[in-house]
Amino acid sequence: MAGWVWRPERRWHAVAVDVLLVIPATLDALLNFPPPRDWHFWVSLGAAAVLLLRRRFPRTVLLLTLPGLYAGSAMIASMVAAYTVSRTSRPNWQKATAALAVVIGSFIPWPVTDFAKESASDITQHLIYAAVLGSGPVVLGLLAQTRLDLSARIAELAVLRDHERALYAKTVLAEERARIAREMHDVVSHQAGLIAVQAGALQVTTRDPQTRETAATLRGLAVATLEELRSMILVLRAAGAGPTELVPQPRLADLARLVAAAEVHATLRIEGLAERALPEPVERAAYRTVQEALTNVRKHAPGAPTEVAVRIEPDCLRVSVRNEAPDGGESAPGLPGGQHGLIGLRERATLLGGTINAQAVADGGFLVQLWLPLADPAADRLPGATAGGVLG
């Protein structure tokens, strides 16, 4: 049945409300029909009693209260019944009929011959009074039902919004992981290929059996690594990640060009061991962080002075991008706007063992900080080690 939904946690509360409504409806009959009482009183009293069933059978209860309204004094009972009908999902014509029935019952006197005793002014006043009594409960019921419908719709939209955000966050993570995997493929495949070639050459030229066996093992591992990388790229392509990018990946050396082309009032400062060769994934993470931060400054704080600071320390790389408040004294919005840009950057930093923080500062600006650990510089000087061969 289309009506209110009965839930266990609301059952006793609903019963208590119905009992409280029966009390004034009963008093309406008792006060209007002092002893000795005739059938008009009992019809009005029955109209009050059937209110206990109004949630289950709203239309039936309204019909049962009308005799008490037309022939007795069941005004409160009929108004409550009309309100109940308007709170259901019944067609609007049924709700309008309920209002009209209460209006007619409130307007027509019992017996009908009492009309002749009233003046035109009294009849007009009674009509207005009856219209208010009949339409008021229905209007209140419609408003209450509309409020419930809006609340349900808002809750549904909130769930859909959270679901959409979760899906978008997963998409950002998937794209970032795919890009990281492609970048790793570009670097690792080259290094593994060199290892396989060198191991094959050593296997052919050496005279020591043990060295030949070790070289063969290294060559086999390098070939297996290349096969795994090819399988990974095939999976990424099947998942819609797109083909492998063969263009050169950005490095710290490209930051100056990035800052110059960012279309914001930004300055770049690189301190520390600027001449030190860093692992390619670390440099790319720093570049992507600066790129994302400058993009959001351009979107949310155009014209705001921005400082990009990169510091290379013996054990870590620190990157900070700080912009002041936008022109006009307005506070800078959150950077990035939906926090989705940071999802990919945080994933990249986590994979490299680092951290990234973004927060508003007291002067109305915004600060993005990246920290990435670096391996022991002595490891960079090991034979055969290159900057591109170190993966975070």
CSV table of C-alpha atoms in Angstrom, one decimal:
chain,number,residue,atom,x,y,z
A,1,MET,CA,0.0,0.0,0.0
A,2,ALA,CA,1.3,3.4,-0.9
A,3,GLY,CA,1.6,5.3,2.4
A,4,TRP,CA,4.0,5.7,5.3
A,5,VAL,CA,6.6,3.0,5.7
A,6,TRP,CA,6.4,1.2,9.0
A,7,ARG,CA,9.8,0.7,10.5
A,8,PRO,CA,10.4,-1.2,13.8
A,9,GLU,CA,12.2,1.7,15.4
A,10,ARG,CA,9.3,4.1,14.6
A,11,ARG,CA,6.4,1.8,15.5
A,12,TRP,CA,5.9,2.7,19.1
A,13,HIS,CA,6.5,6.4,18.4
A,14,ALA,CA,3.7,6.3,15.7
A,15,VAL,CA,1.3,4.5,18.1
A,16,ALA,CA,1.9,7.1,20.8
A,17,VAL,CA,1.2,9.9,18.3
A,18,ASP,CA,-2.0,8.2,17.1
A,19,VAL,CA,-3.2,7.8,20.7
A,20,LEU,CA,-2.6,11.4,21.5
A,21,LEU,CA,-4.6,12.4,18.4
A,22,VAL,CA,-7.5,10.2,19.5
A,23,ILE,CA,-7.8,12.0,22.8
A,24,PRO,CA,-8.7,15.5,21.5
A,25,ALA,CA,-11.0,13.9,18.9
A,26,THR,CA,-12.8,12.1,21.7
A,27,LEU,CA,-13.0,15.3,23.8
A,28,ASP,CA,-14.5,17.0,20.7
A,29,ALA,CA,-17.4,14.5,20.8
A,30,LEU,CA,-17.8,14.5,24.6
A,31,LEU,CA,-18.0,18.3,24.9
A,32,ASN,CA,-20.3,18.8,22.0
A,33,PHE,CA,-22.8,16.1,23.1
A,34,PRO,CA,-23.6,16.3,26.8
A,35,PRO,CA,-25.9,13.7,28.3
A,36,PRO,CA,-28.4,12.4,27.3
A,37,ARG,CA,-26.5,11.4,24.2
A,38,ASP,CA,-28.0,10.0,21.0
A,39,TRP,CA,-26.6,8.3,17.9
A,40,HIS,CA,-24.9,11.5,16.8
A,41,PHE,CA,-22.5,11.2,19.7
A,42,TRP,CA,-21.7,7.6,19.0
A,43,VAL,CA,-21.0,8.3,15.3
A,44,SER,CA,-18.6,11.1,16.4
A,45,LEU,CA,-17.0,8.9,19.0
A,46,GLY,CA,-16.4,6.1,16.4
A,47,ALA,CA,-14.8,8.6,14.1
A,48,ALA,CA,-12.3,9.4,16.8
A,49,ALA,CA,-11.6,5.7,17.5
A,50,VAL,CA,-10.8,4.8,13.8
A,51,LEU,CA,-7.9,7.2,13.9
A,52,LEU,CA,-5.8,4.4,15.3
A,53,LEU,CA,-5.9,2.8,11.9
A,54,ARG,CA,-5.1,5.9,9.9
A,55,ARG,CA,-1.6,4.9,8.9
A,56,ARG,CA,-2.7,1.5,7.6
A,57,PHE,CA,-5.9,2.5,5.8
A,58,PRO,CA,-5.8,6.3,5.3
A,59,ARG,CA,-8.6,6.5,2.7
A,60,THR,CA,-10.9,4.1,4.6
A,61,VAL,CA,-10.4,6.0,7.9
A,62,LEU,CA,-11.3,9.3,6.1
A,63,LEU,CA,-14.5,7.8,4.8
A,64,LEU,CA,-15.4,6.4,8.3
A,65,THR,CA,-14.9,9.9,9.9
A,66,LEU,CA,-17.1,11.7,7.4
A,67,PRO,CA,-20.4,10.4,8.9
A,68,GLY,CA,-19.3,11.8,12.3
A,69,LEU,CA,-18.5,15.1,10.6
A,70,TYR,CA,-21.7,15.4,8.6
A,71,ALA,CA,-24.1,14.2,11.3
A,72,GLY,CA,-22.1,14.9,14.5
A,73,SER,CA,-19.1,16.9,15.6
A,74,ALA,CA,-16.1,14.8,14.5
A,75,MET,CA,-14.2,17.9,13.2
A,76,ILE,CA,-10.8,17.0,14.6
A,77,ALA,CA,-11.0,13.4,13.5
A,78,SER,CA,-11.9,14.3,9.9
A,79,MET,CA,-9.1,16.9,9.8
A,80,VAL,CA,-6.5,14.4,11.0
A,81,ALA,CA,-7.8,11.9,8.4
A,82,ALA,CA,-7.5,14.4,5.6
A,83,TYR,CA,-4.0,15.2,6.7
A,84,THR,CA,-3.1,11.5,6.7
A,85,VAL,CA,-4.3,11.1,3.2
A,86,SER,CA,-2.3,14.0,2.0
A,87,ARG,CA,0.9,12.5,3.5
A,88,THR,CA,0.6,9.4,1.3
A,89,SER,CA,1.7,9.0,-2.3
A,90,ARG,CA,-1.9,8.9,-3.5
A,91,PRO,CA,-2.8,10.9,-6.6
A,92,ASN,CA,-3.4,14.6,-6.1
A,93,TRP,CA,-7.1,14.3,-7.1
A,94,GLN,CA,-7.7,12.0,-4.1
A,95,LYS,CA,-6.1,14.6,-1.8
A,96,ALA,CA,-8.2,17.4,-3.3
A,97,THR,CA,-11.3,15.2,-2.8
A,98,ALA,CA,-10.4,14.7,0.8
A,99,ALA,CA,-10.1,18.5,1.3
A,100,LEU,CA,-13.4,19.1,-0.5
A,101,ALA,CA,-15.2,16.4,1.6
A,102,VAL,CA,-14.0,18.1,4.9
A,103,VAL,CA,-14.9,21.6,3.6
A,104,ILE,CA,-18.5,20.4,2.7
A,105,GLY,CA,-18.9,18.6,6.0
A,106,SER,CA,-17.8,21.7,7.9
A,107,PHE,CA,-20.0,24.0,5.9
A,108,ILE,CA,-23.3,22.2,5.7
A,109,PRO,CA,-25.1,22.2,9.0
A,110,TRP,CA,-27.1,19.3,10.5
A,111,PRO,CA,-29.9,19.2,9.8
A,112,VAL,CA,-29.6,21.0,6.5
A,113,THR,CA,-32.7,23.0,7.2
A,114,ASP,CA,-30.7,25.2,9.5
A,115,PHE,CA,-29.5,27.0,6.4
A,116,ALA,CA,-32.7,28.9,6.3
A,117,LYS,CA,-32.0,30.4,9.8
A,118,GLU,CA,-28.7,32.0,8.7
A,119,SER,CA,-28.1,35.2,6.9
A,120,ALA,CA,-25.9,35.6,3.8
A,121,SER,CA,-23.1,37.1,6.0
A,122,ASP,CA,-23.2,34.1,8.3
A,123,ILE,CA,-23.1,31.7,5.4
A,124,THR,CA,-20.1,33.5,3.9
A,125,GLN,CA,-18.3,33.4,7.2
A,126,HIS,CA,-19.1,29.7,7.6
A,127,LEU,CA,-17.8,29.0,4.1
A,128,ILE,CA,-14.5,30.7,4.8
A,129,TYR,CA,-14.2,28.9,8.1
A,130,ALA,CA,-15.0,25.5,6.4
A,131,ALA,CA,-12.5,26.2,3.6
A,132,VAL,CA,-9.7,26.9,6.1
A,133,LEU,CA,-10.6,23.8,8.2
A,134,GLY,CA,-10.7,21.5,5.1
A,135,SER,CA,-7.7,22.8,3.1
A,136,GLY,CA,-5.4,23.6,6.0
A,137,PRO,CA,-4.7,19.9,7.0
A,138,VAL,CA,-4.2,18.9,3.4
A,139,VAL,CA,-1.8,21.7,2.7
A,140,LEU,CA,0.2,20.9,5.8
A,141,GLY,CA,0.3,17.2,4.8
A,142,LEU,CA,1.6,18.1,1.4
A,143,LEU,CA,4.3,20.3,2.9
A,144,ALA,CA,5.3,17.6,5.2
A,145,GLN,CA,5.4,15.0,2.5
A,146,THR,CA,7.4,17.4,0.2
A,147,ARG,CA,9.9,17.9,3.0
A,148,LEU,CA,10.4,14.1,3.3
A,149,ASP,CA,10.7,13.7,-0.4
A,150,LEU,CA,13.3,16.5,-0.5
A,151,SER,CA,15.2,15.0,2.4
A,152,ALA,CA,15.3,11.6,0.7
A,153,ARG,CA,16.4,13.2,-2.6
A,154,ILE,CA,19.2,15.1,-0.8
A,155,ALA,CA,20.3,11.9,0.9
A,156,GLU,CA,20.3,10.1,-2.4
A,157,LEU,CA,22.3,12.9,-4.1
A,158,ALA,CA,24.8,12.8,-1.2
A,159,VAL,CA,25.3,9.1,-1.7
A,160,LEU,CA,25.7,9.6,-5.5
A,161,ARG,CA,28.2,12.4,-4.9
A,162,ASP,CA,30.3,10.3,-2.6
A,163,HIS,CA,30.1,7.4,-5.0
A,164,GLU,CA,31.2,9.7,-7.9
A,165,ARG,CA,34.1,11.1,-5.8
A,166,ALA,CA,35.2,7.6,-4.9
A,167,LEU,CA,35.1,6.5,-8.6
A,168,TYR,CA,37.0,9.7,-9.6
A,169,ALA,CA,39.6,9.1,-6.9
A,170,LYS,CA,40.1,5.5,-8.2
A,171,THR,CA,40.4,6.8,-11.7
A,172,VAL,CA,43.0,9.3,-10.7
A,173,LEU,CA,45.0,6.6,-8.8
A,174,ALA,CA,44.7,4.3,-11.8
A,175,GLU,CA,45.9,6.9,-14.2
A,176,GLU,CA,48.8,7.9,-11.9
A,177,ARG,CA,49.8,4.3,-11.4
A,178,ALA,CA,49.7,3.6,-15.1
A,179,ARG,CA,51.8,6.7,-15.8
A,180,ILE,CA,54.3,5.6,-13.2
A,181,ALA,CA,54.4,2.1,-14.7
A,182,ARG,CA,55.0,3.5,-18.1
A,183,GLU,CA,57.9,5.7,-16.8
A,184,MET,CA,59.4,2.7,-15.0
A,185,HIS,CA,59.1,0.7,-18.2
A,186,ASP,CA,61.0,3.3,-20.1
A,187,VAL,CA,63.8,3.3,-17.6
A,188,VAL,CA,64.0,-0.3,-16.4
A,189,SER,CA,63.7,-1.8,-19.9
A,190,HIS,CA,66.7,0.1,-21.0
A,191,GLN,CA,68.7,-0.8,-17.9
A,192,ALA,CA,67.6,-4.5,-18.1
A,193,GLY,CA,68.5,-4.6,-21.8
A,194,LEU,CA,72.0,-3.3,-21.0
A,195,ILE,CA,72.4,-5.9,-18.3
A,196,ALA,CA,71.3,-8.7,-20.6
A,197,VAL,CA,73.7,-7.5,-23.3
A,198,GLN,CA,76.7,-7.2,-20.9
A,199,ALA,CA,75.9,-10.5,-19.3
A,200,GLY,CA,75.7,-12.2,-22.7
A,201,ALA,CA,79.0,-10.7,-23.7
A,202,LEU,CA,80.6,-11.8,-20.4
A,203,GLN,CA,79.2,-15.3,-20.9
A,204,VAL,CA,80.8,-15.6,-24.3
A,205,THR,CA,84.2,-14.1,-23.5
A,206,THR,CA,85.0,-15.4,-20.1
A,207,ARG,CA,87.0,-18.6,-19.6
A,208,ASP,CA,86.1,-19.1,-15.9
A,209,PRO,CA,83.2,-21.7,-15.7
A,210,GLN,CA,81.8,-20.2,-12.5
A,211,THR,CA,81.8,-16.7,-14.1
A,212,ARG,CA,80.2,-18.0,-17.2
A,213,GLU,CA,77.4,-19.7,-15.1
A,214,THR,CA,76.8,-16.4,-13.2
A,215,ALA,CA,76.7,-14.4,-16.4
A,216,ALA,CA,74.2,-16.8,-17.8
A,217,THR,CA,72.0,-16.5,-14.7
A,218,LEU,CA,72.2,-12.7,-14.8
A,219,ARG,CA,71.3,-12.7,-18.5
A,220,GLY,CA,68.3,-15.0,-17.8
A,221,LEU,CA,67.1,-12.8,-15.0
A,222,ALA,CA,67.4,-9.7,-17.2
A,223,VAL,CA,65.4,-11.4,-20.0
A,224,ALA,CA,62.7,-12.5,-17.6
A,225,THR,CA,62.5,-8.9,-16.3
A,226,LEU,CA,62.0,-7.6,-19.8
A,227,GLU,CA,59.2,-10.2,-20.4
A,228,GLU,CA,57.5,-9.2,-17.2
A,229,LEU,CA,57.6,-5.5,-18.2
A,230,ARG,CA,56.1,-6.3,-21.6
A,231,SER,CA,53.3,-8.2,-19.9
A,232,MET,CA,52.7,-5.3,-17.6
A,233,ILE,CA,52.4,-2.9,-20.5
A,234,LEU,CA,50.0,-5.2,-22.3
A,235,VAL,CA,47.8,-5.2,-19.2
A,236,LEU,CA,47.9,-1.4,-18.9
A,237,ARG,CA,46.8,-1.1,-22.6
A,238,ALA,CA,44.0,-3.6,-22.1
A,239,ALA,CA,42.8,-1.5,-19.1
A,240,GLY,CA,42.6,1.6,-21.2
A,241,ALA,CA,45.8,3.2,-20.0
A,242,GLY,CA,46.9,4.0,-23.5
A,243,PRO,CA,50.2,3.2,-25.3
A,244,THR,CA,53.5,3.6,-23.7
A,245,GLU,CA,54.9,7.1,-24.0
A,246,LEU,CA,58.2,7.2,-25.8
A,247,VAL,CA,58.8,11.0,-25.3
A,248,PRO,CA,61.5,12.1,-22.9
A,249,GLN,CA,60.3,12.4,-19.3
A,250,PRO,CA,60.6,15.7,-17.5
A,251,ARG,CA,63.4,16.3,-15.0
A,252,LEU,CA,64.5,18.9,-12.5
A,253,ALA,CA,66.4,20.6,-15.3
A,254,ASP,CA,63.0,21.4,-16.9
A,255,LEU,CA,61.7,23.2,-13.9
A,256,ALA,CA,63.0,26.6,-15.1
A,257,ARG,CA,61.1,26.2,-18.4
A,258,LEU,CA,58.0,25.0,-16.5
A,259,VAL,CA,58.0,28.0,-14.2
A,260,ALA,CA,58.5,30.5,-17.0
A,261,ALA,CA,55.6,29.1,-19.0
A,262,ALA,CA,53.2,28.7,-16.0
A,263,GLU,CA,51.5,32.1,-16.6
A,264,VAL,CA,51.8,33.0,-12.9
A,265,HIS,CA,54.1,35.4,-11.0
A,266,ALA,CA,56.4,32.6,-9.8
A,267,THR,CA,60.1,32.5,-8.9
A,268,LEU,CA,62.3,29.4,-8.8
A,269,ARG,CA,65.1,28.7,-6.3
A,270,ILE,CA,67.2,25.5,-6.3
A,271,GLU,CA,69.6,25.0,-3.4
A,272,GLY,CA,71.8,22.4,-2.0
A,273,LEU,CA,73.6,19.7,-4.0
A,274,ALA,CA,72.3,21.0,-7.3
A,275,GLU,CA,75.1,19.2,-9.2
A,276,ARG,CA,74.1,15.8,-7.8
A,277,ALA,CA,72.5,13.3,-10.1
A,278,LEU,CA,69.1,12.1,-8.7
A,279,PRO,CA,67.0,9.1,-9.6
A,280,GLU,CA,64.7,9.7,-12.5
A,281,PRO,CA,61.5,8.8,-10.5
A,282,VAL,CA,62.4,11.3,-7.8
A,283,GLU,CA,63.0,14.1,-10.3
A,284,ARG,CA,59.8,13.3,-12.1
A,285,ALA,CA,57.8,13.3,-8.9
A,286,ALA,CA,59.3,16.7,-8.0
A,287,TYR,CA,58.5,18.0,-11.5
A,288,ARG,CA,54.9,16.7,-11.4
A,289,THR,CA,54.3,18.3,-7.9
A,290,VAL,CA,55.5,21.7,-9.1
A,291,GLN,CA,53.4,21.4,-12.3
A,292,GLU,CA,50.2,20.5,-10.3
A,293,ALA,CA,50.8,23.3,-7.8
A,294,LEU,CA,51.4,26.0,-10.4
A,295,THR,CA,48.3,24.8,-12.3
A,296,ASN,CA,46.1,25.3,-9.3
A,297,VAL,CA,47.7,28.7,-8.5
A,298,ARG,CA,46.8,29.7,-12.0
A,299,LYS,CA,43.2,28.5,-11.5
A,300,HIS,CA,42.5,29.6,-8.0
A,301,ALA,CA,44.9,32.5,-7.2
A,302,PRO,CA,45.8,34.2,-10.5
A,303,GLY,CA,48.3,37.0,-10.0
A,304,ALA,CA,49.4,35.8,-6.6
A,305,PRO,CA,53.1,35.9,-6.0
A,306,THR,CA,54.4,32.3,-5.9
A,307,GLU,CA,57.7,30.9,-4.8
A,308,VAL,CA,59.0,27.5,-5.9
A,309,ALA,CA,61.9,26.2,-3.7
A,310,VAL,CA,63.8,23.0,-4.4
A,311,ARG,CA,66.5,21.8,-1.9
A,312,ILE,CA,68.7,18.8,-2.5
A,313,GLU,CA,70.1,17.5,0.7
A,314,PRO,CA,72.4,14.5,1.2
A,315,ASP,CA,69.5,12.2,2.3
A,316,CYS,CA,66.4,13.8,0.9
A,317,LEU,CA,64.8,16.1,-1.7
A,318,ARG,CA,62.5,18.9,-0.5
A,319,VAL,CA,60.2,20.8,-2.8
A,320,SER,CA,57.8,23.6,-1.7
A,321,VAL,CA,55.4,25.7,-3.7
A,322,ARG,CA,53.9,28.6,-1.8
A,323,ASN,CA,51.5,31.2,-3.1
A,324,GLU,CA,50.3,34.3,-1.3
A,325,ALA,CA,46.7,35.4,-1.1
A,326,PRO,CA,44.9,36.3,-4.4
A,327,ASP,CA,44.7,39.9,-5.4
A,328,GLY,CA,41.9,41.8,-3.7
A,329,GLY,CA,42.5,40.4,-0.3
A,330,GLU,CA,40.3,37.3,-0.9
A,331,SER,CA,41.4,34.1,0.8
A,332,ALA,CA,42.8,31.5,-1.6
A,333,PRO,CA,40.6,28.5,-2.2
A,334,GLY,CA,41.8,25.0,-1.4
A,335,LEU,CA,44.6,23.9,-3.6
A,336,PRO,CA,44.0,21.8,-5.6
A,337,GLY,CA,40.3,22.6,-5.8
A,338,GLY,CA,38.7,19.1,-5.4
A,339,GLN,CA,41.8,17.5,-3.8
A,340,HIS,CA,41.9,15.1,-6.7
A,341,GLY,CA,45.2,16.4,-8.1
A,342,LEU,CA,46.9,15.6,-4.9
A,343,ILE,CA,45.7,12.0,-5.0
A,344,GLY,CA,48.0,11.0,-7.8
A,345,LEU,CA,50.9,13.0,-6.4
A,346,ARG,CA,50.4,11.4,-3.0
A,347,GLU,CA,50.4,8.0,-4.6
A,348,ARG,CA,53.6,8.8,-6.5
A,349,ALA,CA,55.3,10.1,-3.3
A,350,THR,CA,54.2,7.1,-1.3
A,351,LEU,CA,55.6,4.6,-3.9
A,352,LEU,CA,58.9,6.5,-3.6
A,353,GLY,CA,58.8,6.4,0.3
A,354,GLY,CA,58.1,10.1,0.6
A,355,THR,CA,55.3,12.4,1.8
A,356,ILE,CA,53.4,15.3,0.4
A,357,ASN,CA,51.3,17.9,2.3
A,358,ALA,CA,49.1,20.7,1.2
A,359,GLN,CA,47.6,23.2,3.5
A,360,ALA,CA,46.4,26.8,3.8
A,361,VAL,CA,48.7,29.3,5.5
A,362,ALA,CA,47.8,32.1,7.9
A,363,ASP,CA,48.1,34.9,5.3
A,364,GLY,CA,45.5,33.4,3.1
A,365,GLY,CA,47.9,31.7,0.7
A,366,PHE,CA,48.6,28.0,0.2
A,367,LEU,CA,51.6,25.7,0.7
A,368,VAL,CA,52.4,22.4,-1.0
A,369,GLN,CA,55.4,20.5,0.4
A,370,LEU,CA,57.0,17.4,-1.0
A,371,TRP,CA,59.7,15.3,0.8
A,372,LEU,CA,61.4,12.3,-0.9
A,373,PRO,CA,64.2,10.2,0.6
A,374,LEU,CA,67.4,9.8,-1.3
A,375,ALA,CA,69.8,6.9,-1.2
A,376,ASP,CA,73.3,7.1,0.1
A,377,PRO,CA,75.3,9.3,-2.4
A,378,ALA,CA,78.1,6.7,-2.2
A,379,ALA,CA,75.7,4.2,-3.9
A,380,ASP,CA,75.6,6.5,-6.9
A,381,ARG,CA,79.3,5.9,-7.4
A,382,LEU,CA,79.1,2.1,-7.5
A,383,PRO,CA,80.4,0.6,-10.8
A,384,GLY,CA,77.6,0.4,-13.4
A,385,ALA,CA,75.2,2.6,-11.4
A,386,THR,CA,73.5,5.4,-13.2
A,387,ALA,CA,70.9,8.0,-12.1
A,388,GLY,CA,68.3,6.4,-14.3
A,389,GLY,CA,68.9,2.9,-12.8
A,390,VAL,CA,67.9,3.9,-9.2
A,391,LEU,CA,64.2,3.4,-8.6
A,392,GLY,CA,62.4,4.7,-5.5
